[in-house]
Amino acid sequence: SAVISQKPSRDICQRGTSLTIQCQVDSQVTMMFWYRQQPGQSLTLIATANQGSEATYESGFVIDKFPISRPNLTFSTLTVSNMSPEDSSIYLCSVNEVPSYNEQFFGPGTRLTVL
Amino acid sequence: QKEVEQNSGPLSVPEGAIASLNCTYSDRGSQSFFWYRQYSGKSPELIMFIYSNGDKEDGRFTAQLNKASQYVSLLIRDSQPSDSATYLCAVKYDMRFGAGTRLTVKP
């Protein structure tokens, strides 16, 4: 399976600031996704990162708050903008591999705390 | 709203018993289904996926799919304390996850 790394692994940020999370994969992947997992909760899909085009956002998530980039088939970033304590969560990058595109694998996650 | 539902538990079984985890889904068009295991503080890891009605076995794990009744289950035979984790059901149409079932296997 693909090896997925995320940076940073954790961060503590002040209210009103922004944080960019990076996701790097060691092989080309068809699909990349960003999830949020709040404490004690399941995973919520934020958006699908599309290579070369704008990300596709789920209901309740908007580009102004969570801008996403995907410049190539191995890398994506998620920015959490104008943060508030409610954004404190674990953010997970996930990928579908080529050719087993139905199997989805997760990165180690970024634990974000907003004060 | 497409939904995936799981009993959040906690589910507690003795070591060596069979643990049964269930998941229902609302979209009849769903084609593929996944079970993930998530240890506390870790990211989810894929255990099994199933596409066809019936059973799929992999070692101590068996996934069961019934599309007519819109449920998928995971059976863990000979449960071990190391199986203690939260198990997440996911449905492919847009990779939505259930809330997860917390399983504890007691020695």
PDB file of C-alpha atoms in Angstrom:
ATOM      1  CA  SER A   1       0.000   0.000   0.000  1.00  0.00           C
ATOM      2  CA  ALA A   2       1.006   3.623  -0.472  1.00  0.00           C
ATOM      3  CA  VAL A   3       3.042   5.289   2.240  1.00  0.00           C
ATOM      4  CA  ILE A   4       1.397   8.533   3.282  1.00  0.00           C
ATOM      5  CA  SER A   5       3.023  11.229   5.378  1.00  0.00           C
ATOM      6  CA  GLN A   6       1.526  14.369   6.821  1.00  0.00           C
ATOM      7  CA  LYS A   7       3.111  17.523   8.164  1.00  0.00           C
ATOM      8  CA  PRO A   8       2.840  18.764  10.794  1.00  0.00           C
ATOM      9  CA  SER A   9       1.896  15.816  12.978  1.00  0.00           C
ATOM     10  CA  ARG A  10       0.435  18.212  15.507  1.00  0.00           C
ATOM     11  CA  ASP A  11       0.195  21.913  16.175  1.00  0.00           C
ATOM     12  CA  ILE A  12      -1.236  24.361  18.649  1.00  0.00           C
ATOM     13  CA  CYS A  13      -2.507  27.547  17.054  1.00  0.00           C
ATOM     14  CA  GLN A  14      -4.057  30.805  18.093  1.00  0.00           C
ATOM     15  CA  ARG A  15      -7.585  31.799  17.193  1.00  0.00           C
ATOM     16  CA  GLY A  16      -7.798  33.714  13.916  1.00  0.00           C
ATOM     17  CA  THR A  17      -4.651  32.268  12.379  1.00  0.00           C
ATOM     18  CA  SER A  18      -4.345  29.727   9.556  1.00  0.00           C
ATOM     19  CA  LEU A  19      -2.527  26.425   9.292  1.00  0.00           C
ATOM     20  CA  THR A  20      -1.552  24.528   6.161  1.00  0.00           C
ATOM     21  CA  ILE A  21      -1.311  20.758   6.391  1.00  0.00           C
ATOM     22  CA  GLN A  22       0.705  18.846   3.834  1.00  0.00           C
ATOM     23  CA  CYS A  23       0.059  15.336   2.577  1.00  0.00           C
ATOM     24  CA  GLN A  24       2.742  13.488   0.631  1.00  0.00           C
ATOM     25  CA  VAL A  25       2.351  10.055  -0.942  1.00  0.00           C
ATOM     26  CA  ASP A  26       5.221   7.880  -2.120  1.00  0.00           C
ATOM     27  CA  SER A  27       3.421   6.862  -5.312  1.00  0.00           C
ATOM     28  CA  GLN A  28       0.940   8.336  -7.738  1.00  0.00           C
ATOM     29  CA  VAL A  29      -2.646   8.010  -6.572  1.00  0.00           C
ATOM     30  CA  THR A  30      -5.909   8.628  -8.324  1.00  0.00           C
ATOM     31  CA  MET A  31      -7.868  10.217  -5.536  1.00  0.00           C
ATOM     32  CA  MET A  32      -6.910  12.186  -2.455  1.00  0.00           C
ATOM     33  CA  PHE A  33      -9.322  13.102   0.295  1.00  0.00           C
ATOM     34  CA  TRP A  34      -9.293  15.206   3.413  1.00  0.00           C
ATOM     35  CA  TYR A  35     -11.193  14.141   6.514  1.00  0.00           C
ATOM     36  CA  ARG A  36     -11.744  15.610   9.923  1.00  0.00           C
ATOM     37  CA  GLN A  37     -12.142  13.569  13.067  1.00  0.00           C
ATOM     38  CA  GLN A  38     -13.240  15.485  16.119  1.00  0.00           C
ATOM     39  CA  PRO A  39     -12.609  14.022  19.561  1.00  0.00           C
ATOM     40  CA  GLY A  40     -14.599  10.853  20.105  1.00  0.00           C
ATOM     41  CA  GLN A  41     -16.262  11.153  16.710  1.00  0.00           C
ATOM     42  CA  SER A  42     -16.074   9.335  13.429  1.00  0.00           C
ATOM     43  CA  LEU A  43     -14.533  10.664  10.251  1.00  0.00           C
ATOM     44  CA  THR A  44     -16.194  13.420   8.288  1.00  0.00           C
ATOM     45  CA  LEU A  45     -15.227  13.963   4.679  1.00  0.00           C
ATOM     46  CA  ILE A  46     -14.233  17.569   4.062  1.00  0.00           C
ATOM     47  CA  ALA A  47     -13.419  17.421   0.380  1.00  0.00           C
ATOM     48  CA  THR A  48     -11.942  15.492  -2.494  1.00  0.00           C
ATOM     49  CA  ALA A  49      -8.713  17.005  -3.762  1.00  0.00           C
ATOM     50  CA  ASN A  50      -8.733  16.956  -7.557  1.00  0.00           C
ATOM     51  CA  GLN A  51      -5.482  17.135  -9.450  1.00  0.00           C
ATOM     52  CA  GLY A  52      -5.376  20.195 -11.629  1.00  0.00           C
ATOM     53  CA  SER A  53      -8.792  21.516 -10.686  1.00  0.00           C
ATOM     54  CA  GLU A  54     -10.741  22.868  -7.747  1.00  0.00           C
ATOM     55  CA  ALA A  55     -11.505  20.542  -4.870  1.00  0.00           C
ATOM     56  CA  THR A  56     -14.979  19.115  -4.432  1.00  0.00           C
ATOM     57  CA  TYR A  57     -16.363  20.088  -1.024  1.00  0.00           C
ATOM     58  CA  GLU A  58     -18.914  18.262   1.073  1.00  0.00           C
ATOM     59  CA  SER A  59     -21.954  19.930   2.511  1.00  0.00           C
ATOM     60  CA  GLY A  60     -20.973  22.198   5.365  1.00  0.00           C
ATOM     61  CA  PHE A  61     -17.436  22.810   4.165  1.00  0.00           C
ATOM     62  CA  VAL A  62     -16.423  25.741   1.973  1.00  0.00           C
ATOM     63  CA  ILE A  63     -13.349  26.695   0.034  1.00  0.00           C
ATOM     64  CA  ASP A  64     -12.816  29.960   1.884  1.00  0.00           C
ATOM     65  CA  LYS A  65     -12.475  28.101   5.164  1.00  0.00           C
ATOM     66  CA  PHE A  66     -10.653  25.016   3.879  1.00  0.00           C
ATOM     67  CA  PRO A  67      -8.716  25.852   0.722  1.00  0.00           C
ATOM     68  CA  ILE A  68      -7.129  22.795  -0.833  1.00  0.00           C
ATOM     69  CA  SER A  69      -4.400  22.412  -3.392  1.00  0.00           C
ATOM     70  CA  ARG A  70      -3.358  19.376  -5.380  1.00  0.00           C
ATOM     71  CA  PRO A  71      -0.600  20.297  -7.791  1.00  0.00           C
ATOM     72  CA  ASN A  72       0.262  16.710  -8.763  1.00  0.00           C
ATOM     73  CA  LEU A  73      -0.643  13.063  -8.182  1.00  0.00           C
ATOM     74  CA  THR A  74       1.447  12.680  -5.019  1.00  0.00           C
ATOM     75  CA  PHE A  75       0.863  15.841  -3.006  1.00  0.00           C
ATOM     76  CA  SER A  76      -1.953  17.900  -1.523  1.00  0.00           C
ATOM     77  CA  THR A  77      -2.395  20.610   1.078  1.00  0.00           C
ATOM     78  CA  LEU A  78      -5.333  21.565   3.268  1.00  0.00           C
ATOM     79  CA  THR A  79      -5.434  24.977   4.901  1.00  0.00           C
ATOM     80  CA  VAL A  80      -7.614  25.625   7.913  1.00  0.00           C
ATOM     81  CA  SER A  81      -8.290  29.352   7.758  1.00  0.00           C
ATOM     82  CA  ASN A  82      -9.261  31.867  10.415  1.00  0.00           C
ATOM     83  CA  MET A  83      -9.248  29.140  13.023  1.00  0.00           C
ATOM     84  CA  SER A  84     -11.502  28.931  16.043  1.00  0.00           C
ATOM     85  CA  PRO A  85     -11.480  26.440  18.922  1.00  0.00           C
ATOM     86  CA  GLU A  86     -14.205  24.489  17.080  1.00  0.00           C
ATOM     87  CA  ASP A  87     -11.618  23.607  14.446  1.00  0.00           C
ATOM     88  CA  SER A  88      -9.649  21.615  17.000  1.00  0.00           C
ATOM     89  CA  SER A  89      -9.598  18.163  15.505  1.00  0.00           C
ATOM     90  CA  ILE A  90      -7.511  15.545  13.791  1.00  0.00           C
ATOM     91  CA  TYR A  91      -7.180  16.129  10.070  1.00  0.00           C
ATOM     92  CA  LEU A  92      -6.518  13.083   7.957  1.00  0.00           C
ATOM     93  CA  CYS A  93      -5.340  12.742   4.400  1.00  0.00           C
ATOM     94  CA  SER A  94      -6.550   9.666   2.563  1.00  0.00           C
ATOM     95  CA  VAL A  95      -5.782   8.192  -0.852  1.00  0.00           C
ATOM     96  CA  ASN A  96      -7.011   5.655  -3.349  1.00  0.00           C
ATOM     97  CA  GLU A  97      -4.215   3.800  -5.052  1.00  0.00           C
ATOM     98  CA  VAL A  98      -3.817   2.945  -8.697  1.00  0.00           C
ATOM     99  CA  PRO A  99      -5.110   0.448  -9.790  1.00  0.00           C
ATOM    100  CA  SER A 100      -6.979  -0.696  -6.660  1.00  0.00           C
ATOM    101  CA  TYR A 101      -8.818   2.552  -6.540  1.00  0.00           C
ATOM    102  CA  ASN A 102     -11.571   1.229  -4.315  1.00  0.00           C
ATOM    103  CA  GLU A 103      -9.264   0.683  -1.378  1.00  0.00           C
ATOM    104  CA  GLN A 104      -8.649   3.804   0.634  1.00  0.00           C
ATOM    105  CA  PHE A 105      -5.702   4.328   2.956  1.00  0.00           C
ATOM    106  CA  PHE A 106      -5.086   6.979   5.579  1.00  0.00           C
ATOM    107  CA  GLY A 107      -2.166   9.098   6.583  1.00  0.00           C
ATOM    108  CA  PRO A 108      -1.104   9.390  10.235  1.00  0.00           C
ATOM    109  CA  GLY A 109      -3.146  12.530  10.775  1.00  0.00           C
ATOM    110  CA  THR A 110      -2.489  16.052  12.023  1.00  0.00           C
ATOM    111  CA  ARG A 111      -3.710  16.861  15.496  1.00  0.00           C
ATOM    112  CA  LEU A 112      -4.731  20.509  15.647  1.00  0.00           C
ATOM    113  CA  THR A 113      -5.532  22.406  18.815  1.00  0.00           C
ATOM    114  CA  VAL A 114      -6.840  25.951  18.542  1.00  0.00           C
ATOM    115  CA  LEU A 115      -6.651  28.114  21.643  1.00  0.00           C
TER     116      LEU A 115
ATOM    117  CA  GLN B   1     -29.087  12.366   3.137  1.00  0.00           C
ATOM    118  CA  LYS B   2     -27.065   9.213   2.631  1.00  0.00           C
ATOM    119  CA  GLU B   3     -26.339   7.606   5.965  1.00  0.00           C
ATOM    120  CA  VAL B   4     -24.209   4.865   7.410  1.00  0.00           C
ATOM    121  CA  GLU B   5     -25.208   3.711  10.837  1.00  0.00           C
ATOM    122  CA  GLN B   6     -23.442   1.640  13.419  1.00  0.00           C
ATOM    123  CA  ASN B   7     -24.118   0.792  17.009  1.00  0.00           C
ATOM    124  CA  SER B   8     -21.556   2.900  18.835  1.00  0.00           C
ATOM    125  CA  GLY B   9     -21.229   0.328  21.599  1.00  0.00           C
ATOM    126  CA  PRO B  10     -19.186  -0.200  23.561  1.00  0.00           C
ATOM    127  CA  LEU B  11     -19.196  -3.885  22.760  1.00  0.00           C
ATOM    128  CA  SER B  12     -17.400  -6.116  25.196  1.00  0.00           C
ATOM    129  CA  VAL B  13     -16.585  -9.774  24.563  1.00  0.00           C
ATOM    130  CA  PRO B  14     -14.369 -12.263  26.378  1.00  0.00           C
ATOM    131  CA  GLU B  15     -11.148 -13.427  24.810  1.00  0.00           C
ATOM    132  CA  GLY B  16     -11.733 -16.269  22.364  1.00  0.00           C
ATOM    133  CA  ALA B  17     -15.351 -15.326  21.666  1.00  0.00           C
ATOM    134  CA  ILE B  18     -16.861 -14.125  18.406  1.00  0.00           C
ATOM    135  CA  ALA B  19     -17.363 -10.385  18.133  1.00  0.00           C
ATOM    136  CA  SER B  20     -20.150  -9.292  15.797  1.00  0.00           C
ATOM    137  CA  LEU B  21     -20.217  -5.732  14.459  1.00  0.00           C
ATOM    138  CA  ASN B  22     -23.069  -4.428  12.359  1.00  0.00           C
ATOM    139  CA  CYS B  23     -23.596  -1.578   9.945  1.00  0.00           C
ATOM    140  CA  THR B  24     -26.616  -0.440   7.953  1.00  0.00           C
ATOM    141  CA  TYR B  25     -26.691   1.958   5.047  1.00  0.00           C
ATOM    142  CA  SER B  26     -29.405   3.950   3.372  1.00  0.00           C
ATOM    143  CA  ASP B  27     -28.353   4.158  -0.273  1.00  0.00           C
ATOM    144  CA  ARG B  28     -29.438   1.055  -2.203  1.00  0.00           C
ATOM    145  CA  GLY B  29     -27.065   1.989  -5.001  1.00  0.00           C
ATOM    146  CA  SER B  30     -24.000   1.434  -2.845  1.00  0.00           C
ATOM    147  CA  GLN B  31     -21.629  -1.070  -4.375  1.00  0.00           C
ATOM    148  CA  SER B  32     -18.681  -1.481  -2.066  1.00  0.00           C
ATOM    149  CA  PHE B  33     -18.243  -1.608   1.663  1.00  0.00           C
ATOM    150  CA  PHE B  34     -15.258  -1.363   3.932  1.00  0.00           C
ATOM    151  CA  TRP B  35     -14.318  -2.146   7.488  1.00  0.00           C
ATOM    152  CA  TYR B  36     -11.574  -0.149   9.170  1.00  0.00           C
ATOM    153  CA  ARG B  37      -9.988  -0.609  12.545  1.00  0.00           C
ATOM    154  CA  GLN B  38      -8.820   2.417  14.503  1.00  0.00           C
ATOM    155  CA  TYR B  39      -6.733   2.152  17.622  1.00  0.00           C
ATOM    156  CA  SER B  40      -6.865   5.066  20.016  1.00  0.00           C
ATOM    157  CA  GLY B  41      -4.700   7.919  18.770  1.00  0.00           C
ATOM    158  CA  LYS B  42      -4.017   6.219  15.447  1.00  0.00           C
ATOM    159  CA  SER B  43      -5.409   6.609  11.954  1.00  0.00           C
ATOM    160  CA  PRO B  44      -7.845   4.049  10.526  1.00  0.00           C
ATOM    161  CA  GLU B  45      -6.440   0.955   8.850  1.00  0.00           C
ATOM    162  CA  LEU B  46      -8.295  -1.104   6.296  1.00  0.00           C
ATOM    163  CA  ILE B  47      -9.283  -4.588   7.442  1.00  0.00           C
ATOM    164  CA  MET B  48     -11.581  -5.818   4.724  1.00  0.00           C
ATOM    165  CA  PHE B  49     -13.745  -4.760   1.844  1.00  0.00           C
ATOM    166  CA  ILE B  50     -16.651  -6.561   0.252  1.00  0.00           C
ATOM    167  CA  TYR B  51     -18.569  -5.968  -2.963  1.00  0.00           C
ATOM    168  CA  SER B  52     -20.774  -9.022  -3.419  1.00  0.00           C
ATOM    169  CA  ASN B  53     -23.593 -10.458  -1.390  1.00  0.00           C
ATOM    170  CA  GLY B  54     -22.542 -13.195   0.957  1.00  0.00           C
ATOM    171  CA  ASP B  55     -19.489 -13.777   3.076  1.00  0.00           C
ATOM    172  CA  LYS B  56     -15.859 -12.922   2.605  1.00  0.00           C
ATOM    173  CA  GLU B  57     -13.314 -14.444   4.920  1.00  0.00           C
ATOM    174  CA  ASP B  58      -9.794 -13.318   5.721  1.00  0.00           C
ATOM    175  CA  GLY B  59      -8.155 -15.108   8.599  1.00  0.00           C
ATOM    176  CA  ARG B  60     -10.165 -14.488  11.752  1.00  0.00           C
ATOM    177  CA  PHE B  61     -12.286 -11.846  10.041  1.00  0.00           C
ATOM    178  CA  THR B  62     -15.465 -12.449   8.046  1.00  0.00           C
ATOM    179  CA  ALA B  63     -17.389  -9.696   6.310  1.00  0.00           C
ATOM    180  CA  GLN B  64     -21.017 -10.367   5.476  1.00  0.00           C
ATOM    181  CA  LEU B  65     -23.045  -8.317   3.023  1.00  0.00           C
ATOM    182  CA  ASN B  66     -26.782  -8.384   2.479  1.00  0.00           C
ATOM    183  CA  LYS B  67     -27.752  -5.795  -0.102  1.00  0.00           C
ATOM    184  CA  ALA B  68     -31.463  -6.593   0.066  1.00  0.00           C
ATOM    185  CA  SER B  69     -31.500  -5.740   3.768  1.00  0.00           C
ATOM    186  CA  GLN B  70     -28.839  -3.046   3.369  1.00  0.00           C
ATOM    187  CA  TYR B  71     -26.527  -4.221   6.061  1.00  0.00           C
ATOM    188  CA  VAL B  72     -22.948  -5.295   6.293  1.00  0.00           C
ATOM    189  CA  SER B  73     -21.383  -6.999   9.264  1.00  0.00           C
ATOM    190  CA  LEU B  74     -17.951  -7.956  10.504  1.00  0.00           C
ATOM    191  CA  LEU B  75     -17.328 -11.068  12.552  1.00  0.00           C
ATOM    192  CA  ILE B  76     -14.113 -11.494  14.478  1.00  0.00           C
ATOM    193  CA  ARG B  77     -13.501 -15.069  15.536  1.00  0.00           C
ATOM    194  CA  ASP B  78     -11.275 -16.033  18.450  1.00  0.00           C
ATOM    195  CA  SER B  79     -11.208 -12.429  19.621  1.00  0.00           C
ATOM    196  CA  GLN B  80      -7.955 -11.245  21.147  1.00  0.00           C
ATOM    197  CA  PRO B  81      -7.253  -8.321  23.475  1.00  0.00           C
ATOM    198  CA  SER B  82      -5.289  -6.799  20.599  1.00  0.00           C
ATOM    199  CA  ASP B  83      -8.559  -6.567  18.662  1.00  0.00           C
ATOM    200  CA  SER B  84      -9.757  -3.940  21.126  1.00  0.00           C
ATOM    201  CA  ALA B  85     -10.297  -0.858  18.983  1.00  0.00           C
ATOM    202  CA  THR B  86     -12.981   1.156  17.258  1.00  0.00           C
ATOM    203  CA  TYR B  87     -14.290  -0.442  14.087  1.00  0.00           C
ATOM    204  CA  LEU B  88     -15.543   1.849  11.350  1.00  0.00           C
ATOM    205  CA  CYS B  89     -17.862   0.864   8.549  1.00  0.00           C
ATOM    206  CA  ALA B  90     -17.559   2.835   5.307  1.00  0.00           C
ATOM    207  CA  VAL B  91     -19.649   2.886   2.166  1.00  0.00           C
ATOM    208  CA  LYS B  92     -17.991   3.694  -1.098  1.00  0.00           C
ATOM    209  CA  TYR B  93     -20.429   5.953  -2.917  1.00  0.00           C
ATOM    210  CA  ASP B  94     -18.719   8.871  -1.297  1.00  0.00           C
ATOM    211  CA  MET B  95     -16.730   7.072   1.380  1.00  0.00           C
ATOM    212  CA  ARG B  96     -18.954   8.014   4.263  1.00  0.00           C
ATOM    213  CA  PHE B  97     -18.116   6.465   7.579  1.00  0.00           C
ATOM    214  CA  GLY B  98     -20.341   5.205  10.332  1.00  0.00           C
ATOM    215  CA  ALA B  99     -19.845   6.470  13.848  1.00  0.00           C
ATOM    216  CA  GLY B 100     -17.797   3.407  14.717  1.00  0.00           C
ATOM    217  CA  THR B 101     -18.246   0.638  17.273  1.00  0.00           C
ATOM    218  CA  ARG B 102     -15.834   0.474  20.163  1.00  0.00           C
ATOM    219  CA  LEU B 103     -14.871  -3.129  20.845  1.00  0.00           C
ATOM    220  CA  THR B 104     -13.211  -4.314  24.033  1.00  0.00           C
ATOM    221  CA  VAL B 105     -11.921  -7.863  24.281  1.00  0.00           C
ATOM    222  CA  LYS B 106     -11.409  -8.862  27.881  1.00  0.00           C
ATOM    223  CA  PRO B 107      -8.667 -11.355  28.770  1.00  0.00           C
TER     224      PRO B 107
END
